[in-house]
Coordinates of C-alpha atoms in Angstrom, one line a residue:
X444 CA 25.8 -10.8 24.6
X445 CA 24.9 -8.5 21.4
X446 CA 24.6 -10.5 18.3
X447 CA 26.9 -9.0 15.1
X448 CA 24.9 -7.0 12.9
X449 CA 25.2 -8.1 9.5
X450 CA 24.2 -6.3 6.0
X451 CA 22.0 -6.8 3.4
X452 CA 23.6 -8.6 0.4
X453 CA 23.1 -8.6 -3.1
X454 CA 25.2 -11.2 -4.7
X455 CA 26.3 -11.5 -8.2
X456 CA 26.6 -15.4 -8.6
X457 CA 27.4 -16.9 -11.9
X458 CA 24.7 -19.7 -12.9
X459 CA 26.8 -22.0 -15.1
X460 CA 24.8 -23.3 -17.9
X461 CA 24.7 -27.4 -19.3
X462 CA 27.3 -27.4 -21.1
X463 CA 26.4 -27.8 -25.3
X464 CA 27.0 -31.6 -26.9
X465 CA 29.9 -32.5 -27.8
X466 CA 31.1 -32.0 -31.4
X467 CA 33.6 -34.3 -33.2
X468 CA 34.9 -31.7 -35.4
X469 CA 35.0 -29.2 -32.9
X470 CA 38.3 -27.9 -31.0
X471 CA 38.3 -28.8 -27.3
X472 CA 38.9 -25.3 -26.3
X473 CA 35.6 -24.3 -28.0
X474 CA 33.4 -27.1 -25.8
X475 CA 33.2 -24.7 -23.1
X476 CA 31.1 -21.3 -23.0
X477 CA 31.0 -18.8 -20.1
X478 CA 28.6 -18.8 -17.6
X479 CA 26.0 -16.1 -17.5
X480 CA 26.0 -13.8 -14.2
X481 CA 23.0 -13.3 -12.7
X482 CA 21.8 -11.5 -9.9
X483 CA 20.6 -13.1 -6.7
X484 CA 19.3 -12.0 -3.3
X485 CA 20.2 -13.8 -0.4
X486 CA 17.7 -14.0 2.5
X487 CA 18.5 -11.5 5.3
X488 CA 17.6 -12.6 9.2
X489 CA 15.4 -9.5 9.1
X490 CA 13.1 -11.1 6.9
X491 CA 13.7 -14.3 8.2
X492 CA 10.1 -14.7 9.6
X493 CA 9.0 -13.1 6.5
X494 CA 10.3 -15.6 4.8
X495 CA 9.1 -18.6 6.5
X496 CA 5.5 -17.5 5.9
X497 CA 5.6 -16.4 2.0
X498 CA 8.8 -18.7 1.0
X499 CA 11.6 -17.1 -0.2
X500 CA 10.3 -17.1 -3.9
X501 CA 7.8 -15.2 -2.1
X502 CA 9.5 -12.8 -0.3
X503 CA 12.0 -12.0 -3.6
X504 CA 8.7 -11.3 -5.3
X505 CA 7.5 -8.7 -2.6
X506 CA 11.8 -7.4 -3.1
X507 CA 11.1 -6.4 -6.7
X508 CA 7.5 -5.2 -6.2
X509 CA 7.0 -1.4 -6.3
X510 CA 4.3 -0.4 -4.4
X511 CA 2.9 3.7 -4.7
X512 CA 1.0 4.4 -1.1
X513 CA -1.2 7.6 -1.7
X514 CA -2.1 9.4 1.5
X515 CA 0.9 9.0 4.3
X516 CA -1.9 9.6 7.4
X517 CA -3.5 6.7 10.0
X518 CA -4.1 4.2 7.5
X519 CA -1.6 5.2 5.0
X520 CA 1.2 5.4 7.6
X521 CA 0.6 2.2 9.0
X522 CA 0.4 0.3 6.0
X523 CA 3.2 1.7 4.4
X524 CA 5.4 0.4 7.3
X525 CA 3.7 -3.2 7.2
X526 CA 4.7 -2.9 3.5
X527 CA 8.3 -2.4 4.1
X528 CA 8.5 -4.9 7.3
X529 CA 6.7 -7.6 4.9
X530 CA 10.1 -6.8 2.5
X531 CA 8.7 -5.0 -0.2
X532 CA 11.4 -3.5 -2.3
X533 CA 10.6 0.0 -3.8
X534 CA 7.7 2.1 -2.2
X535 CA 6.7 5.5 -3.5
X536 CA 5.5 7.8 -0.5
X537 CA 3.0 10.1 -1.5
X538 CA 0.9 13.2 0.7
X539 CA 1.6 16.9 0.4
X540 CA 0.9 17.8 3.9
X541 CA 3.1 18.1 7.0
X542 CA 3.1 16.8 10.1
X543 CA 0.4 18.1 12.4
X544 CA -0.3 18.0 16.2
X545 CA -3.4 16.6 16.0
X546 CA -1.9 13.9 14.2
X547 CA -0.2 12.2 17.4
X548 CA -2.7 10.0 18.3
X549 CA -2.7 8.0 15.0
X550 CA -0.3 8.6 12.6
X551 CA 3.5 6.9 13.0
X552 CA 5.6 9.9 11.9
X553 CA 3.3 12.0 14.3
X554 CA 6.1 12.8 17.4
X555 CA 7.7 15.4 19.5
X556 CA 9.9 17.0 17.2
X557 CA 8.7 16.3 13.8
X558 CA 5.4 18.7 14.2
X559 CA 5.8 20.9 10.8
X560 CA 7.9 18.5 8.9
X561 CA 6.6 16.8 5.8
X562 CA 5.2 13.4 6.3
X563 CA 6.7 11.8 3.5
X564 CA 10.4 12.6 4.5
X565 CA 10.0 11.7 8.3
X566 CA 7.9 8.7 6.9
X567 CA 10.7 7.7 4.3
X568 CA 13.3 8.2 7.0
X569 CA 11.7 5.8 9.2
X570 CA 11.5 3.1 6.9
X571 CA 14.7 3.0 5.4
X572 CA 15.9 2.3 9.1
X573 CA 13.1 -0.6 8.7
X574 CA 14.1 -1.8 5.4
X575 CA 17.9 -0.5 4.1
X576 CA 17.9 -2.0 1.1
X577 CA 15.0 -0.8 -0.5
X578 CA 13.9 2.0 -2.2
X579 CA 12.0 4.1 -0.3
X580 CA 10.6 7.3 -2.5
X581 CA 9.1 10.4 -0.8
X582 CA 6.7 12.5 -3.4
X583 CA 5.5 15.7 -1.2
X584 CA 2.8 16.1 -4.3
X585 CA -1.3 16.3 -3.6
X586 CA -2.8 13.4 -5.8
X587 CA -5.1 14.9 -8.4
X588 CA -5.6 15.2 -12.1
X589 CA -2.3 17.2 -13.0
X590 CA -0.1 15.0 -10.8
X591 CA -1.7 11.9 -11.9
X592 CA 0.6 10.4 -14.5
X593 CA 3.5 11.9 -12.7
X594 CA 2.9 9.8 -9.5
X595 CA 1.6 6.3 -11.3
X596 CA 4.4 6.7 -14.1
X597 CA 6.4 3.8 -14.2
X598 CA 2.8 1.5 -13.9
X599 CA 3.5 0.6 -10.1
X600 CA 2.9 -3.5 -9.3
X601 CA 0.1 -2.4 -6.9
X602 CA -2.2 1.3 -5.4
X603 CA -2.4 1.8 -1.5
X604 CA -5.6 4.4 -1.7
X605 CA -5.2 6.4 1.4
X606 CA -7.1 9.6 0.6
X607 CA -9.2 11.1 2.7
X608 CA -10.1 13.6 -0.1
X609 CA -13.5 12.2 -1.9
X610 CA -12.4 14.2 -5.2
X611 CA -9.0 13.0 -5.5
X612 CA -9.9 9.7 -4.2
X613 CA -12.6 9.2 -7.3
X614 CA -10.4 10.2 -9.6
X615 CA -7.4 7.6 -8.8
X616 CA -9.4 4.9 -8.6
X617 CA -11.4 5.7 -11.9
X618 CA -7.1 5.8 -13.1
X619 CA -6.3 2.8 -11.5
X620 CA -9.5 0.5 -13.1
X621 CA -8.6 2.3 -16.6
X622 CA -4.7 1.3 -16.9
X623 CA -5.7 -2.0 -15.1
X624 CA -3.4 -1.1 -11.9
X625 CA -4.3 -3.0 -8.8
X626 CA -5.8 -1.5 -6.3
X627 CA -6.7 -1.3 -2.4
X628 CA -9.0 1.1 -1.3
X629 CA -9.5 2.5 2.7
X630 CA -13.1 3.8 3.3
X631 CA -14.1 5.7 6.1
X632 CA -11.3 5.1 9.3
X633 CA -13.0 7.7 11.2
X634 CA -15.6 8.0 13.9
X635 CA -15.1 4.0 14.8
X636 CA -14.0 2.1 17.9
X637 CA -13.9 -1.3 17.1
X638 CA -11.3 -2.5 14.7
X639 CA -12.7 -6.2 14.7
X640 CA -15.2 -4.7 12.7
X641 CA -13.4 -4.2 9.6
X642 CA -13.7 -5.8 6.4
X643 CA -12.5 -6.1 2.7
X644 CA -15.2 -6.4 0.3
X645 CA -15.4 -5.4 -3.3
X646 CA -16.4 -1.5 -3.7
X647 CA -19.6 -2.0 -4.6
X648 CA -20.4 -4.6 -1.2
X649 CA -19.4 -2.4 1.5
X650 CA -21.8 -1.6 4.6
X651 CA -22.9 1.0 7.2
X652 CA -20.1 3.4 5.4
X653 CA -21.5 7.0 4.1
X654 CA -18.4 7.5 2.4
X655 CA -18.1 4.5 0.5
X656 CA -21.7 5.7 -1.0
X657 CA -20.4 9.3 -1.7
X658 CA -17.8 7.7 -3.6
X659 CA -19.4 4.9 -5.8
X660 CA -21.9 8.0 -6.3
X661 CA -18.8 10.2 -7.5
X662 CA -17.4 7.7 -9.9
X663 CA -20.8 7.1 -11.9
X664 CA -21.5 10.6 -11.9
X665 CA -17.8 11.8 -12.9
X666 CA -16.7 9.2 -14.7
X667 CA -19.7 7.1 -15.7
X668 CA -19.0 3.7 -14.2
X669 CA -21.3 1.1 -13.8
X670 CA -20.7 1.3 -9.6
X671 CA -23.9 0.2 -8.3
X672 CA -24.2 -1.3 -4.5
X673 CA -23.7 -5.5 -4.1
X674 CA -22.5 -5.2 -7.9
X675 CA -18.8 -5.7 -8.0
X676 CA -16.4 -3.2 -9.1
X677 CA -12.9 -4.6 -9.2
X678 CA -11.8 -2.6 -6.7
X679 CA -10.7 -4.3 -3.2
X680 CA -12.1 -1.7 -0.5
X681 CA -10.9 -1.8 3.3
X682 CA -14.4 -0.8 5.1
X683 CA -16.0 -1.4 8.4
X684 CA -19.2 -2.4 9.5
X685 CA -19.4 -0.3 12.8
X686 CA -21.9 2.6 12.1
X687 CA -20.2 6.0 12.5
X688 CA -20.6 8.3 15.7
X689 CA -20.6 11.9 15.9
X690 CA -17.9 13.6 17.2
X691 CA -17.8 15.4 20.6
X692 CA -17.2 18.8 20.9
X693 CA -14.5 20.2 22.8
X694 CA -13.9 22.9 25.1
X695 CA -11.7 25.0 22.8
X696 CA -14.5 24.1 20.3
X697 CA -16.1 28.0 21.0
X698 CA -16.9 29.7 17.6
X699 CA -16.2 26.9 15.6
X700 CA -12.9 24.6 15.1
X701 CA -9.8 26.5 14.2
X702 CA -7.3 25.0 12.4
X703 CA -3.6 24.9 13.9
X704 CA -2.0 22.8 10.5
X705 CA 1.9 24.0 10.7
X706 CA 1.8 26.7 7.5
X707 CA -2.1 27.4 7.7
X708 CA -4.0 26.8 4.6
X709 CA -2.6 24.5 2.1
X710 CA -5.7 25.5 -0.4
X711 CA -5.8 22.0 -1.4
X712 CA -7.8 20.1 1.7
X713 CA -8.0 23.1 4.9
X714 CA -9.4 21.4 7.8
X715 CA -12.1 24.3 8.0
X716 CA -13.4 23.7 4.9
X717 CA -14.7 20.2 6.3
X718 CA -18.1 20.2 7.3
X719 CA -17.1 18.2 10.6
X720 CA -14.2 16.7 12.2
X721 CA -14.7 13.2 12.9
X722 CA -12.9 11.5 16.3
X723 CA -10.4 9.1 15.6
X724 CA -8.6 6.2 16.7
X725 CA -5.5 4.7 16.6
X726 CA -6.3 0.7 16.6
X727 CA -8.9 1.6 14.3
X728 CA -7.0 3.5 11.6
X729 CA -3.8 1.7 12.2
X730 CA -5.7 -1.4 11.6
X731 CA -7.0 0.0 8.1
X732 CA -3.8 -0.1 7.2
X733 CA -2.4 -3.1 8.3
X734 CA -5.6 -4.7 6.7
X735 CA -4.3 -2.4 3.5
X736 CA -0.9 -4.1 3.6
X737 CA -2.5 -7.5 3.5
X738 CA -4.3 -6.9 1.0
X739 CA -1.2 -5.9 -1.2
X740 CA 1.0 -8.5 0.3
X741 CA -1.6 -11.4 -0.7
X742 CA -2.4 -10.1 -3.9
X743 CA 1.8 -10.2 -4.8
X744 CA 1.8 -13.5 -4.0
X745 CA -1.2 -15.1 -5.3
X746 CA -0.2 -13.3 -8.7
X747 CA 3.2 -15.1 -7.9
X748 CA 1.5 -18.7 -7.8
X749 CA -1.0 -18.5 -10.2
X750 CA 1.7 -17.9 -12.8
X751 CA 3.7 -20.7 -11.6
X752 CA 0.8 -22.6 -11.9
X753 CA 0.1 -21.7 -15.5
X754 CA 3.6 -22.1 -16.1
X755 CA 3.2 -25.7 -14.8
X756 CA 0.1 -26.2 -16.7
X757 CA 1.1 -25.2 -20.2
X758 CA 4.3 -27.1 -19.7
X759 CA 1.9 -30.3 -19.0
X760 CA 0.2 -29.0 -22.0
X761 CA -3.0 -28.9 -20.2
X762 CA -5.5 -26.0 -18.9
X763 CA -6.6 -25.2 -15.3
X764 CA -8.8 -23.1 -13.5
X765 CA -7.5 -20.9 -10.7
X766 CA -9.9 -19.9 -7.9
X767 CA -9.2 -16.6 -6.5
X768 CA -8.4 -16.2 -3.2
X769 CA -11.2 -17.0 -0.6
X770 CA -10.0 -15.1 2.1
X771 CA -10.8 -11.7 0.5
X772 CA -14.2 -12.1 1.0
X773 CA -13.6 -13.4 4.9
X774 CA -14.2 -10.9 7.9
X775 CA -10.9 -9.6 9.6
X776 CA -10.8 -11.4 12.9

């Protein structure tokens, strides 16, 4: 037997307020005042799991967040999608390129009949299938210095960095530390086999990952900061452990690798202007991203608590002392 499909709903539900104290000298009439509407969400069965793992204070939290993934690829992909399964409400899509065949073997939107389209769009498409109520944004726009302010306008509640792009990469994180937006940062994806390897670790702890060191070198060079390795940063990095292997070459490898992107050169980041081209791995990348997503989702929610906790405190008229979250310094099992 097939269930009933129900919608989404939004309900506007008045919220009648205690009704003032009673005046002697008052008209009867006047005694009562009109109930303020409000808006409230009421829990769909597609989050219901959701829901019974962050509450639903928690899941309406991750409703209104807005969250801005930067690099739709194997790790931006993948945690975009746990994003918008975990219920967040409003996620900006963001990656110039289009959908590649070599992409099939680790990027969702990567499928027969989307080769040449733009990842955002077939990405976007996807999730508002996932997620109909929510506000799924595709940007087809390269991250860099011009398109900056025009992609983290509207100060976003948290930064998926998904670039694979060292220069861009420095730059939005340098942004993101300087407007004080949070941030969650994949390192190097590629060249790995074992996902149980992978870790979060502050920017400036990560290990065994050459491009983590290229970048902290970028942002004290570029931008002067203070990036130093087992000094903290203030940037939440996605890393693994697992040393890097070089690729194979192929059979079709002869003369050098040729690039078969749909449109050729985008002038922006050309496969043949990379000095290799690493191996990749589905359950490796994926699970940067999922680990991404975590990240995010944890972050919403311990924000979420720790100002109902200071709420609590200052009604009590008292002070407290909130420990961050432990398991950002755990391994990933």
């Amino acid at each position: 037997m097939q269930l009933p499909i129900t919608r989404d709903e939004r309900t506007i539900e008045p919220q009648p307020e205690a009704p003032a104290p009673m005046r002697s000298d008052a008209p009867a009439a006047s005694q009562t005042a009109e109930a303020p509407i409000t808006e409230a969400y009421r829990t769909h069965r597609r989050f219901d799991r959701a829901a019974r793992l962050f509450s639903e204070p928690g899941l309406h939290r991750l409703l209104a967040a807005r969250v801005v993934v930067v690099g739709v690829g194997g790790v931006g992909s993948f945690a975009a999608e746990a994003l918008a399964r975990s219920g967040v409400g409003h996620l900006s899509l963001v990656d110039f390129d289009k959908v590649c065949i070599t992409n099939t073997n680790r990027q969702l939107h990567a499928m027969q009949g989307t080769i040449g389209k733009r990842k955002v769009d077939v990405m976007a498409a996807r999730l508002a299938l996932v997620h109909p109520t929510a506000r799924i944004e595709a940007v087809p726009r390269f991250y860099n210095q011009e398109s900056s302010s025009e992609i983290l306008s509207d100060t976003p509640d948290f930064v998926v960095d998904a670039i694979d792009n060292l220069t861009a990469k420095a730059h939005l994180l340098h942004t993101c530390l300087e407007r004080g937006i949070p941030v969650v940062s994949s390192m190097g994806a590629a060249a790995r086999l074992d996902p149980t390897q992978i870790r979060v670790a502050d920017l400036g702890r990560t290990a065994n990952d050459p491009f983590a060191r290229a970048l902290r070198q970028m942002l004290r060079k570029q931008y002067g900061l203070a990036v130093s390795k087992h000094e903290s940063v203030g940037i939440d990095a996605v890393f693994s452990t697992e040393l890097p292997r070089a690729p194979a070459e192929l059979s079709y490898d002869a003369g050098g690798f040729r690039c078969v992107c749909p449109g050729g050169k985008n002038g922006m980041h050309d496969c043949d202007r990379r000095s290799r081209i690493d191996g990749t791995a589905a359950f490796v990348a994926g699970a940067f991203g999922l680990v991404a997503a975590s990240v995010v989702v944890r972050r919403l929610l311990d924000t979420m608590a720790t100002s109902a906790a200071l709420g609590t405190t200052a009604a009590l008229g008292t002070s407290a002392v909130l420990e961050p979250s432990a398991a950002f310094d755990q391994s990933v099992p």
